[in-house]
Short mmCIF file of C-alpha atoms (C1' of nucleotides) and ligand atoms in Angstrom, two decimals:
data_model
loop_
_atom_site.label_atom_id
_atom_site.label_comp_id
_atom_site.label_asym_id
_atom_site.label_seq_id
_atom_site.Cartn_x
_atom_site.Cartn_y
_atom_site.Cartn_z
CA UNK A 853 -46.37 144.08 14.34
CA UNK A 854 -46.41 144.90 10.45
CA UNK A 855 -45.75 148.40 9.77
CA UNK A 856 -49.22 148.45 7.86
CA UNK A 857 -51.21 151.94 9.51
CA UNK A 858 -54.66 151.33 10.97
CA UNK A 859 -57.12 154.13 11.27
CA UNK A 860 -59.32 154.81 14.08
CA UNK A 861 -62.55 153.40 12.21
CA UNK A 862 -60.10 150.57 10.61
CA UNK A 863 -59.46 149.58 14.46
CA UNK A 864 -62.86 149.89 15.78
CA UNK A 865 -64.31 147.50 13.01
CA UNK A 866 -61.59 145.07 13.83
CA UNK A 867 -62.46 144.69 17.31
CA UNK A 868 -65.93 144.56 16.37
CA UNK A 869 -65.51 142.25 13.99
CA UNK A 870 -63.15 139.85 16.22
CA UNK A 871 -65.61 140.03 19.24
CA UNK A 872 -68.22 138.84 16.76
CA UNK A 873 -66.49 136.45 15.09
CA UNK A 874 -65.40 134.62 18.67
CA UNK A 875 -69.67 134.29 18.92
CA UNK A 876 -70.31 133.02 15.20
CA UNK A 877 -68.18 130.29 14.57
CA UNK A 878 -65.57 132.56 12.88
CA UNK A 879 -67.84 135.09 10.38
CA UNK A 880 -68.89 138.19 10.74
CA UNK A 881 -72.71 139.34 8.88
CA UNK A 882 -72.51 142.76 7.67
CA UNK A 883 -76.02 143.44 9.78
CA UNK A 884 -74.09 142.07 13.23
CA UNK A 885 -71.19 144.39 12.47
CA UNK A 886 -73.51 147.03 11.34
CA UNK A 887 -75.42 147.06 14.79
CA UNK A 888 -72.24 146.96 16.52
CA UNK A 889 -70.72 149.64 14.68
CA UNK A 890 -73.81 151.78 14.93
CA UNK A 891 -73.96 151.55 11.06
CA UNK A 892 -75.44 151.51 8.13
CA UNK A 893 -74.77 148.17 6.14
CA UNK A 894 -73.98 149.63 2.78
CA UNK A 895 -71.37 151.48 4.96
CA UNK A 896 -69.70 148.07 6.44
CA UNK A 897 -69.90 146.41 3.32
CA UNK A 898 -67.83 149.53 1.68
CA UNK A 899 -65.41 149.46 4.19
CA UNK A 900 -64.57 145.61 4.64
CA UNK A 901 -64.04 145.95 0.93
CA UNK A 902 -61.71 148.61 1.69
CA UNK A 903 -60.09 146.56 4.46
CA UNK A 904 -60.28 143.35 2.51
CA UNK A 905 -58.07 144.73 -0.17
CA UNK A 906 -55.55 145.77 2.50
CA UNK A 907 -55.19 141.91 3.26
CA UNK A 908 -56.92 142.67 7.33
CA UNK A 909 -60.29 140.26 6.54
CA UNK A 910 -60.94 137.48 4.37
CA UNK A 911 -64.20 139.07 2.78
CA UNK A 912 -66.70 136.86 -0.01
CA UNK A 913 -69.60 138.75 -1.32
CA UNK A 914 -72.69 137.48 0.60
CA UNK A 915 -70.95 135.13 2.44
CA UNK A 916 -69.81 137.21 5.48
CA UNK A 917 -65.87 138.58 6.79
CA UNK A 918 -63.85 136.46 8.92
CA UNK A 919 -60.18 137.82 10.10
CA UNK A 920 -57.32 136.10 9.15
CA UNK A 921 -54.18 136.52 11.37
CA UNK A 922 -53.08 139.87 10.28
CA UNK A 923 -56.27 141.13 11.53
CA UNK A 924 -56.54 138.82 14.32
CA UNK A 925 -53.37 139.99 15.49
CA UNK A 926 -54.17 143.44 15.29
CA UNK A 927 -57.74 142.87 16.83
CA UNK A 928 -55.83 140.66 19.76
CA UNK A 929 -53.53 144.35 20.35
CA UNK A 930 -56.41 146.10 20.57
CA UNK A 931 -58.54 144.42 23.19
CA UNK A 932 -54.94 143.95 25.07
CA UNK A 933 -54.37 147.89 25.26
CA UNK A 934 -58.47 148.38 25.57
CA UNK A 935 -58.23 146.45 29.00
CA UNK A 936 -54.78 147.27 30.42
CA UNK A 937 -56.14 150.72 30.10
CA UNK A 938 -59.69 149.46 31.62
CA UNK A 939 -57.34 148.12 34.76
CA UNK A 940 -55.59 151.58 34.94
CA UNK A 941 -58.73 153.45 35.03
CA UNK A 942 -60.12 151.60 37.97
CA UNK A 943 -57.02 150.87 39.88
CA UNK A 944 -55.11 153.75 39.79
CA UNK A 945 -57.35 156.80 38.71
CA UNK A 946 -60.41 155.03 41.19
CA UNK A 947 -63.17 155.35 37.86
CA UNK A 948 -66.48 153.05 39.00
CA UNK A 949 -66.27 150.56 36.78
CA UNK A 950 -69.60 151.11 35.43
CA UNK A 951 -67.94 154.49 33.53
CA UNK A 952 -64.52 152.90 32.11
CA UNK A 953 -65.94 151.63 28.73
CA UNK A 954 -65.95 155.06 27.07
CA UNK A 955 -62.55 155.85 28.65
CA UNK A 956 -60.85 153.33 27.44
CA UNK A 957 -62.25 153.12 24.39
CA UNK A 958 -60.70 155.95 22.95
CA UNK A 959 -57.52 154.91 25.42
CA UNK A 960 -57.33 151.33 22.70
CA UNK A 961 -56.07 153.75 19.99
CA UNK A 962 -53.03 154.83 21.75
CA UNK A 963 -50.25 153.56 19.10
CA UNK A 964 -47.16 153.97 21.15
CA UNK A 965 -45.60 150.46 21.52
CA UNK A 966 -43.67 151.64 24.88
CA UNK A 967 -46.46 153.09 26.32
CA UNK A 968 -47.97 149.74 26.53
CA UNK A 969 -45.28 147.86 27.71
CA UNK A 970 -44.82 150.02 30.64
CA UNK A 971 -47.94 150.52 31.33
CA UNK A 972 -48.35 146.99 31.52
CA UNK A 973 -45.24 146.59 34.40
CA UNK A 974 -46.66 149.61 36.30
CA UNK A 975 -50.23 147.81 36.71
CA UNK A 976 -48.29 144.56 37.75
CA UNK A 977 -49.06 142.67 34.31
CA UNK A 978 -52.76 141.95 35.20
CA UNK A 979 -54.33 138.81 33.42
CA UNK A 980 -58.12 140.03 33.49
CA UNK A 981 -59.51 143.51 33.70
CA UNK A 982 -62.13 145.04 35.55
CA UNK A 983 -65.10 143.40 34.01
CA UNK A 984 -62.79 139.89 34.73
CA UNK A 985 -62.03 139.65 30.99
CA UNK A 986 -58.77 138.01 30.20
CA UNK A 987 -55.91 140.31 28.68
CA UNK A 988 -53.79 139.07 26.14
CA UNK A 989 -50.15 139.03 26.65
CA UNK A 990 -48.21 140.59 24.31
CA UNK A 991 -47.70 137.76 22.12
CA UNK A 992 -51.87 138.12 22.01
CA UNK A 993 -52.36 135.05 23.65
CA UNK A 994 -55.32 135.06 26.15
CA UNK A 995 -55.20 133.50 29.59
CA UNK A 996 -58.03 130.97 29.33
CA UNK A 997 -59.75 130.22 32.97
CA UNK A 998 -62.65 127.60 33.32
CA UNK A 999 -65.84 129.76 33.83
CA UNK A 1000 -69.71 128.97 33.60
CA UNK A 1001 -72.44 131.64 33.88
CA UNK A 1002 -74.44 131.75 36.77
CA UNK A 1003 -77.50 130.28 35.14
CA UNK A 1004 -76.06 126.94 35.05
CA UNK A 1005 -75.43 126.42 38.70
CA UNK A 1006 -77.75 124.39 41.15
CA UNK A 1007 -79.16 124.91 44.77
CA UNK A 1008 -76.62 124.70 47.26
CA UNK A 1009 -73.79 125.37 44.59
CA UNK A 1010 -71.23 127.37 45.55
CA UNK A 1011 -69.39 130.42 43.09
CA UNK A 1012 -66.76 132.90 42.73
CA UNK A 1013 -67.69 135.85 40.93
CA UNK A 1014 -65.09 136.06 38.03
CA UNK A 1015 -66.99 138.50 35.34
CA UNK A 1016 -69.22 140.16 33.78
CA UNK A 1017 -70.82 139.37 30.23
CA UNK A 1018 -72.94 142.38 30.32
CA UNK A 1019 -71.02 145.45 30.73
CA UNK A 1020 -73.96 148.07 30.40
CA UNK A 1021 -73.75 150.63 33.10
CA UNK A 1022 -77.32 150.17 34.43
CA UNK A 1023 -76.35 146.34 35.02
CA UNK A 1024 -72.66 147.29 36.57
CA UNK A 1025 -74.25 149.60 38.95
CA UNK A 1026 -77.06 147.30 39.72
CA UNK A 1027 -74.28 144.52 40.86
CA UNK A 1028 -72.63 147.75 42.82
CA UNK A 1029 -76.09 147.73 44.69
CA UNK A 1030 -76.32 144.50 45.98
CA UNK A 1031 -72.56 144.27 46.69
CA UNK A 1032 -71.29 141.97 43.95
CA UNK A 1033 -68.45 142.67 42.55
CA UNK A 1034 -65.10 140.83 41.30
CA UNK A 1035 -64.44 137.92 43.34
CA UNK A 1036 -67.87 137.76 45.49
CA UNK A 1037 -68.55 134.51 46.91
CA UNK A 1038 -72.45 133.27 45.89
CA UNK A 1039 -74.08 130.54 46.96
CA UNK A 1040 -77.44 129.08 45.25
CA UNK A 1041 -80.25 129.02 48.20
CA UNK A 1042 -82.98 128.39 45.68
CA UNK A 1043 -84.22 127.74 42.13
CA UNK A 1044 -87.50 128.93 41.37
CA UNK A 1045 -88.56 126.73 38.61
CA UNK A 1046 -91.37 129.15 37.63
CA UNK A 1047 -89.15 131.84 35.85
CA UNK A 1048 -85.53 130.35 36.25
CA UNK A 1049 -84.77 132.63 38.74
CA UNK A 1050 -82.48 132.06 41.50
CA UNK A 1051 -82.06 133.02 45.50
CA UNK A 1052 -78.44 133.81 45.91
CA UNK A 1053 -76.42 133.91 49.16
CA UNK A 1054 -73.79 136.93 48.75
CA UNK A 1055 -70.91 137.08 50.86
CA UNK A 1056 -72.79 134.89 53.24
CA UNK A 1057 -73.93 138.49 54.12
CA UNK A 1058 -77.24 139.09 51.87
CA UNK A 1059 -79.92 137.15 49.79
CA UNK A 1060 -81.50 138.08 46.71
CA UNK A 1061 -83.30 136.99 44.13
CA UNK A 1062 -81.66 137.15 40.25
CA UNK A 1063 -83.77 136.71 37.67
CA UNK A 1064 -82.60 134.60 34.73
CA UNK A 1065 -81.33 137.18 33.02
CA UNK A 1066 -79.39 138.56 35.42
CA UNK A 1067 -77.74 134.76 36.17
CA UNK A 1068 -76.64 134.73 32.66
CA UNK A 1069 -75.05 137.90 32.39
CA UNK A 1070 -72.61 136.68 35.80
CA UNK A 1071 -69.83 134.68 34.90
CA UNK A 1072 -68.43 132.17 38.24
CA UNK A 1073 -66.21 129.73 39.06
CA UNK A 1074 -67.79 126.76 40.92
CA UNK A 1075 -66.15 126.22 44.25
CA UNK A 1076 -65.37 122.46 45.54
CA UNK B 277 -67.47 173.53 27.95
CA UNK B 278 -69.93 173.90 25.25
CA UNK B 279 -71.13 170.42 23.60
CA UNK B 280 -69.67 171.34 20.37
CA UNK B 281 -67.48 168.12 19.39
CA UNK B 282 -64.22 168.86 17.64
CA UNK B 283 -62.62 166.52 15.40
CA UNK B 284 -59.12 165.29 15.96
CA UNK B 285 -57.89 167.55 13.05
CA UNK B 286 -59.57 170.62 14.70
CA UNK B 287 -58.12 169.87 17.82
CA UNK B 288 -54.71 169.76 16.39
CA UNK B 289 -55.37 172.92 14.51
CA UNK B 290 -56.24 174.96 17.46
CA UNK B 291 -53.53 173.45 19.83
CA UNK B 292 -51.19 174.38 16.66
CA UNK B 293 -52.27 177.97 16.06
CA UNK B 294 -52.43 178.79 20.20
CA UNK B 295 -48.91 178.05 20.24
CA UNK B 296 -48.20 180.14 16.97
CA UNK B 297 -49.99 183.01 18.53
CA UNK B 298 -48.75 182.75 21.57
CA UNK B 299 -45.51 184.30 19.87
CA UNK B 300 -47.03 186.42 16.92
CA UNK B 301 -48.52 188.71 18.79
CA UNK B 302 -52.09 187.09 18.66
CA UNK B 303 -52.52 186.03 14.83
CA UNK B 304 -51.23 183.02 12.86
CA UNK B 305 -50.12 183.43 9.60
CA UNK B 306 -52.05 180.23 6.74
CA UNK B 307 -47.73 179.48 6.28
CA UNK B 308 -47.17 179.33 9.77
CA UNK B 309 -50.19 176.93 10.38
CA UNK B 310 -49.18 175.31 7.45
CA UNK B 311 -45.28 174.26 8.18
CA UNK B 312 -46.56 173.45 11.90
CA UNK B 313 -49.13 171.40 10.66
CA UNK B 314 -46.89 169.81 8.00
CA UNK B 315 -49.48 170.27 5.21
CA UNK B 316 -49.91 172.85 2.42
CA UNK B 317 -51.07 176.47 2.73
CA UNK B 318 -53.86 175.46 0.44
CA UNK B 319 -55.34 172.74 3.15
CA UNK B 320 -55.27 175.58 5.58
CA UNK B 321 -56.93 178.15 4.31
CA UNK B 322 -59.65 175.77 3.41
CA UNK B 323 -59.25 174.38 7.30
CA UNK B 324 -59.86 177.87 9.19
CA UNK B 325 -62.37 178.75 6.77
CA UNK B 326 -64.45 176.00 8.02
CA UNK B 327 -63.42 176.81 11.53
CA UNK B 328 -63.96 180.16 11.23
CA UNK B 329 -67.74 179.46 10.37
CA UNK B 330 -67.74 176.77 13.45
CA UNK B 331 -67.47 179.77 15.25
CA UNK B 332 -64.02 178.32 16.76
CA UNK B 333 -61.87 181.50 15.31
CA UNK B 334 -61.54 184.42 13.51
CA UNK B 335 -60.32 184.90 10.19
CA UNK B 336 -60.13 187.50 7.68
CA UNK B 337 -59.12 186.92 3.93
CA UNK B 338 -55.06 187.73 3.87
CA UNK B 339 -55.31 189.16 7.31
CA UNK B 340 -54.40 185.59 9.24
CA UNK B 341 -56.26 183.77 11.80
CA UNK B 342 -57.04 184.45 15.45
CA UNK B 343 -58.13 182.30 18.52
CA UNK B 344 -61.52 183.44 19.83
CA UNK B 345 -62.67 183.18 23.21
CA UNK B 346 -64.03 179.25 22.23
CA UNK B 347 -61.01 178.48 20.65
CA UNK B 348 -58.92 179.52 23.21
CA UNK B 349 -60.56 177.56 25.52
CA UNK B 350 -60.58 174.44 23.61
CA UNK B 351 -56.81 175.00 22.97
CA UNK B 352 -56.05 175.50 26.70
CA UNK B 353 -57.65 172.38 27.97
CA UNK B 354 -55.99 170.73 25.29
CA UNK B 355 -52.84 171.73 26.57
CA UNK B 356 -54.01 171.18 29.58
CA UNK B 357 -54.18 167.04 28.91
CA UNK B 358 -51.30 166.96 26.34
CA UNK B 359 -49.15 168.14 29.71
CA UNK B 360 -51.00 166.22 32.36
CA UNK B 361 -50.11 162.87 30.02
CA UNK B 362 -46.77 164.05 29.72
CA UNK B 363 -46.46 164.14 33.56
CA UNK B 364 -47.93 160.55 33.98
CA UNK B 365 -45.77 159.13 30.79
CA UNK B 366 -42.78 159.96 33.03
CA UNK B 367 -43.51 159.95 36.66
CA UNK B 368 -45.94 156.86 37.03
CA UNK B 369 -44.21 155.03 33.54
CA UNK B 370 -40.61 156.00 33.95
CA UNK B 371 -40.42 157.01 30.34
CA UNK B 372 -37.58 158.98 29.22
CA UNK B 373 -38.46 163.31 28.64
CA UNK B 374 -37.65 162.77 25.17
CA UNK B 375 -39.81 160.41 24.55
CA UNK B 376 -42.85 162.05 25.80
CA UNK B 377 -44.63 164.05 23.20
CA UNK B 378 -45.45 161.30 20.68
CA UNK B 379 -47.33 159.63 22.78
CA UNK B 380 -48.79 162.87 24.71
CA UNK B 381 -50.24 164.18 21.45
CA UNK B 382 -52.32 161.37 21.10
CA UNK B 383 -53.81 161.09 24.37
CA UNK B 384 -54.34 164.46 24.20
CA UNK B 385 -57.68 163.76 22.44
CA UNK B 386 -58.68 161.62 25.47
CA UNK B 387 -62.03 163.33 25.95
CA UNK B 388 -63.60 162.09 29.25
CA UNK B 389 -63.92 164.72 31.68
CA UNK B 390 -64.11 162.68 34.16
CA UNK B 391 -60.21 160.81 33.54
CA UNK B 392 -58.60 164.33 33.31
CA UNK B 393 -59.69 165.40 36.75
CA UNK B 394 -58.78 161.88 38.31
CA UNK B 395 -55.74 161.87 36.37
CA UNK B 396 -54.46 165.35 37.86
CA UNK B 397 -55.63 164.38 41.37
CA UNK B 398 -53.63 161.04 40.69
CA UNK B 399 -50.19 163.21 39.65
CA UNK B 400 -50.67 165.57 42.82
CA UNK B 401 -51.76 168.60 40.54
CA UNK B 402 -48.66 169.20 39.20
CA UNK B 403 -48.23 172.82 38.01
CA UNK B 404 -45.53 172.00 35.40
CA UNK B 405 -44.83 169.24 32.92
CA UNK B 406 -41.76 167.33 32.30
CA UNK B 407 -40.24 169.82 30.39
CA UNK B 408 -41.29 172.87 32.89
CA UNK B 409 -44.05 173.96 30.60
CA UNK B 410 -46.58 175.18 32.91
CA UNK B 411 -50.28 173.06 33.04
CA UNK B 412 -53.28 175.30 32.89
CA UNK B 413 -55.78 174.53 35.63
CA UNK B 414 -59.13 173.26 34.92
CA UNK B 415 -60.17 176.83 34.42
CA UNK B 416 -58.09 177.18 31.69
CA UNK B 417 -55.18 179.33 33.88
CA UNK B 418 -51.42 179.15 33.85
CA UNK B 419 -49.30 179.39 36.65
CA UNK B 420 -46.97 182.07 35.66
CA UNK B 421 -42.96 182.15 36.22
CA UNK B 422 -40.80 184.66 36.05
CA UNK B 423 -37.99 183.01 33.72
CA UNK B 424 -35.22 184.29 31.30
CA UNK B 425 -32.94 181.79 28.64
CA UNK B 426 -29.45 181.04 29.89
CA UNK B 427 -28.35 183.14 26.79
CA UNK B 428 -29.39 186.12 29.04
CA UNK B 429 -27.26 185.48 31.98
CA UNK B 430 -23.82 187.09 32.47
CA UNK B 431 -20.44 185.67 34.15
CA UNK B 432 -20.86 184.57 37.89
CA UNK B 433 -24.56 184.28 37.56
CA UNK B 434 -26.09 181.10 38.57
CA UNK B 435 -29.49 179.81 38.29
CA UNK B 436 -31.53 176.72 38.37
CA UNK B 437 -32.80 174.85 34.91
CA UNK B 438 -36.46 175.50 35.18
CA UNK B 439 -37.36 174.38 31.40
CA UNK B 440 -36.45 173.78 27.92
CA UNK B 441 -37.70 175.52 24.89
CA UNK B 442 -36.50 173.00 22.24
CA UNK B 443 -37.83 169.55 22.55
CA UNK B 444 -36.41 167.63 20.18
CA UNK B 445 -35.53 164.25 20.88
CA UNK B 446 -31.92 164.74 19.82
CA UNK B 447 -31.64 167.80 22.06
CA UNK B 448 -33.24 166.39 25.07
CA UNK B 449 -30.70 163.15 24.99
CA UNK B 450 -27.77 166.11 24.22
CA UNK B 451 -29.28 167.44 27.91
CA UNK B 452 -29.38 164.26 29.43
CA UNK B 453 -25.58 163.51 28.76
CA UNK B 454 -24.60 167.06 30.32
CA UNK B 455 -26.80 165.57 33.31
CA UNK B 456 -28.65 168.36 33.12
CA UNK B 457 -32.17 168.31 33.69
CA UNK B 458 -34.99 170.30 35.14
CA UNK B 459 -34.05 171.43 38.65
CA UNK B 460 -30.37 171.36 37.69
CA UNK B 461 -28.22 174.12 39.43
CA UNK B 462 -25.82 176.65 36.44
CA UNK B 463 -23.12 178.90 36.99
CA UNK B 464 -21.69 180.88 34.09
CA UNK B 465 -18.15 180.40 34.15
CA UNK B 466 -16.73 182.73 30.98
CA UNK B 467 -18.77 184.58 28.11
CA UNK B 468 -17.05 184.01 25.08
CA UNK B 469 -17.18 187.02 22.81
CA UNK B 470 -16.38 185.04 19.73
CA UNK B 471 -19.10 183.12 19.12
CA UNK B 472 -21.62 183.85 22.13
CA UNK B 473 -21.08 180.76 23.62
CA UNK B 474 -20.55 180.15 27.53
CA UNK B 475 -18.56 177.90 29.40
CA UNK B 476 -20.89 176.48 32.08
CA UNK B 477 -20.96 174.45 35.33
CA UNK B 478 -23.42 172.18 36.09
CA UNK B 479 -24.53 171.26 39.29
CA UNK B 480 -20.83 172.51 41.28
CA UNK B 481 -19.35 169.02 39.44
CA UNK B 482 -19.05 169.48 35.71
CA UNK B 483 -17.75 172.17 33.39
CA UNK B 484 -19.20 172.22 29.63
CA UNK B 485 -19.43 175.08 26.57
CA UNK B 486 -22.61 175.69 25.47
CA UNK B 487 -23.45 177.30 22.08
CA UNK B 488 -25.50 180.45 22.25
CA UNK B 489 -28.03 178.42 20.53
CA UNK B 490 -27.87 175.65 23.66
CA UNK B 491 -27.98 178.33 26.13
CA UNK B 492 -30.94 180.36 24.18
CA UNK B 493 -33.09 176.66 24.40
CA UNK B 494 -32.66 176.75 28.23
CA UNK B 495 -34.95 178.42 30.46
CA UNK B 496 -33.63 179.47 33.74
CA UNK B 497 -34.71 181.14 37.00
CA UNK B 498 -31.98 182.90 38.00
CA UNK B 499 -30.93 182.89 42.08
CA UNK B 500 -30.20 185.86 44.16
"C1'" DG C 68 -45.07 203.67 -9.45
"C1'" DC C 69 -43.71 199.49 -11.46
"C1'" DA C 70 -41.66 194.97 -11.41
"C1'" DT C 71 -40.77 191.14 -8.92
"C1'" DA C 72 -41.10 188.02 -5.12
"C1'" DT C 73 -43.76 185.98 -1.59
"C1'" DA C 74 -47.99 184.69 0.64
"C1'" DT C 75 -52.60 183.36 0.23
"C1'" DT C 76 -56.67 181.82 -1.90
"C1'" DT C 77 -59.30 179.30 -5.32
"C1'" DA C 78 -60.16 175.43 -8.34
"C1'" DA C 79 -60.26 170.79 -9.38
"C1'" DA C 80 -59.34 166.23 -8.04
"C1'" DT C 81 -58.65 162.52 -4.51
"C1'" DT C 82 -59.47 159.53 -0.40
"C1'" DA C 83 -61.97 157.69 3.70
"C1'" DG C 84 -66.12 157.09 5.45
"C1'" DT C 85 -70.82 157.88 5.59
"C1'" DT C 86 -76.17 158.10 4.08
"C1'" DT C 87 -80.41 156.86 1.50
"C1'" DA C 88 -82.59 154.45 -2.10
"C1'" DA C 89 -82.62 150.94 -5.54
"C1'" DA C 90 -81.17 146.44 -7.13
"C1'" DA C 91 -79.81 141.85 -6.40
"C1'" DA C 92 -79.05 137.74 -3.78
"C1'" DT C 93 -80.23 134.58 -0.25
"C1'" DA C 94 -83.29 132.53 3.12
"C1'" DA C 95 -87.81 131.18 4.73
"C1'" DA C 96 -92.60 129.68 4.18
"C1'" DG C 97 -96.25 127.68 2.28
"C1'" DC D 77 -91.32 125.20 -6.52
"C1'" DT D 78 -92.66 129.69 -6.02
"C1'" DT D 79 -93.74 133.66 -3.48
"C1'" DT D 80 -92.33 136.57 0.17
"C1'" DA D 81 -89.24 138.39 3.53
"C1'" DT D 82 -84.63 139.39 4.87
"C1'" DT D 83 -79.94 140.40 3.99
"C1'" DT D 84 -76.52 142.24 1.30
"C1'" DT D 85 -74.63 144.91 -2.33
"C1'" DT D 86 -74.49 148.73 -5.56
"C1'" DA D 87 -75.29 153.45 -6.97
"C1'" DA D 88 -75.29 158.15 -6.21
"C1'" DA D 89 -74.50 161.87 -3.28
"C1'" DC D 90 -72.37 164.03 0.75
"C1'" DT D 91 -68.69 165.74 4.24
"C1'" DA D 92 -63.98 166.36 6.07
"C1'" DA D 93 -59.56 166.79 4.89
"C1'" DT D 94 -56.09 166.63 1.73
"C1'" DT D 95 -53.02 167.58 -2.81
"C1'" DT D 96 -51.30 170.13 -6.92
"C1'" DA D 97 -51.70 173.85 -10.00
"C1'" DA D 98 -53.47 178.23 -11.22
"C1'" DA D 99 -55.05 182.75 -9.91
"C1'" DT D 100 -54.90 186.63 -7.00
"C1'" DA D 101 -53.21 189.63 -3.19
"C1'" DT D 102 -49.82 191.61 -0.66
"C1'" DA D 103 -45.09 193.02 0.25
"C1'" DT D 104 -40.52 194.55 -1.28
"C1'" DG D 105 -36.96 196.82 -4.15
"C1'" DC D 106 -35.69 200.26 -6.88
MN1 MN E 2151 -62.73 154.20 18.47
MN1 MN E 2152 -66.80 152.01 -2.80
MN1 MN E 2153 -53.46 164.74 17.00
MN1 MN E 2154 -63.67 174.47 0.39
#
DNA sequence: GCATATATTTAAATTAGTTTAAAAATAAAG
DNA sequence: CTTTATTTTTAAACTAATTTAAATATATGC
């Protein structure tokens, strides 16, 4: 990459801002970045100034930030080390994956090129991390994979578990509960038209209901 | 520990002045700190006065700075991940021993209690890093060694590499093309007046001089 | 004991990042 | 269109950590 140094805040309001952005059509409003940052607004308009003027956003007054490819690029390394890490703290150290989010947080600021690279070979180059979400290679190119959320499938349908949109740990250990995890088969027994919620088939082991909620926060892959 | 949160800076300050103390018999001197901390006196008198009133040390106008009980703590289990890391860089990554402490030093701020103690079950609680510096235990002990520099030894004494005391980069790779490394087996050949240097063999195959300052950055155990 | 050298502290200024409160711009509603 | 509500920006102040320069202590030499 450039030889331009990040700091820690710089990085965490570029991943911020990039898993915004991938929402909104490309821009960022200082109150979503805000939230996510835990922030005040005068605070993120300050800083993506600041970071504006280093050339990492494209910032207008009023108008909103959107990354342009330095800081897409950056963002992209981020998220890459954020997950490989996320796959070493499940795999190898055996962390529930409803505790690796704080981990590897503070793991995604690790700036030591070869650490990456063979951290990548010793986890076998994963494409998605525990929560299924895709890591970039390290060109920062994602592995795209077609993927609907559970809400959208009918009775009788058929599913792989392949992520999770909500990565809360009160949700993660609820799917821990009823046995769902990575690569689950579902199957839809019935749609309750009343609330959109859904009787699910797991494993062809257990049924339960999901409310609608729950359905949208599972991301499958339809099988046949 | 307590739930006082240190920043990185702090951290690096105590990890810096444990090590100076460790030597000085207990105190660190605002120069020492300083050159170690490659900043100016100034910064770190300003520094330890605020950590002083965090309760972290103890410092007296002119007098120098001391580690108290908290401190000491805080340093240890710093020292205590900086080493585990180092461990996993090489072992589990296969990166080279002078390589290490870059990228060590940063995930020494890794601050999840919960990755350290998977982390050292993961390694096999190893009781020594890389570079035979000895990892405290989660209570904050060292394993003790009895140890003495090669500079020490005398003509037909042999001994076993058991750690180095420089670790420079440059210094390591010097090791490395000796093919000398931790474990390696020594015999003194010849103590040469001159200059204090000693002819040495390595490992029953290979004869080399070492400077006295070589020999005085190599710590040995020494057998029968 | 005095002069000089060295080490340390203070003072003043700077930068990154933050907060709260006030001002200004934009969006929404009637 | 105009009033109101919401969002965003600016202003002023604060903290952590730093720098350089000046002041003060301490140590050393004679
Ligand atoms: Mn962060
Ligand atoms: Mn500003
Ligand atoms: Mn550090
Ligand atoms: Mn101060």
């Amino acid at each position: 990459m450039q030889d331009i140094q990040l700091s820690l805040t710089e990085e965490d309001y570029l991943k911020a801002i990039f898993n915004i952005t991938e929402k909104n059509r490309g821009t960022a409003s200082t109150n979503d970045i805000a939230s996510s940052m835990q922030t005040s607004a005068a605070a993120v308009t300050d800083m993506v100034q600041r970071m504006a003027s280093r050339k990492l956003l494209d910032y207008e007054k009023y108008k909103g930030v959107k990354l342009n490819s330095v800081g897409i690029a950056f963002a992209t390394q981020l998220i890459r080390k954020e997950r490989l890490w996320k796959v070493f703290l499940h795999q190898k150290l055996g962390m529930d994956w409803d505790k690796l989010n704080d981990a590897a947080e503070q793991l995604k600021h690790i700036n030591t090129i070869e650490v990456i690279r063979k951290l990548e070979l010793f986890l076998g180059s994963p494409k998605y991390d525990p929560h299924g979400e895709p890591i970039p290679n390290a060109d920062g190119r994602f592995t795209l994979r077609n993927q609907t959320s559970l809400f959208n499938l009918r009775k009788t349908d058929r599913a792989k578990v392949v992520a999770v949109r909500n990565q809360s740990s009160s949700f993660l250990q609820f799917l821990d509960d009823c046995g769902i995890s990575i690569g689950s088969q579902i199957e839809v027994l019935q749609e309750i038209d009343f609330d959109l919620s859904k009787r699910i088939m797991i494993n062809d082991q257990t049924s339960i209901v999901f409310s609608s909620k729950i359905c949208q926060d599972l991301y499958v892959k339809q099988l046949n």
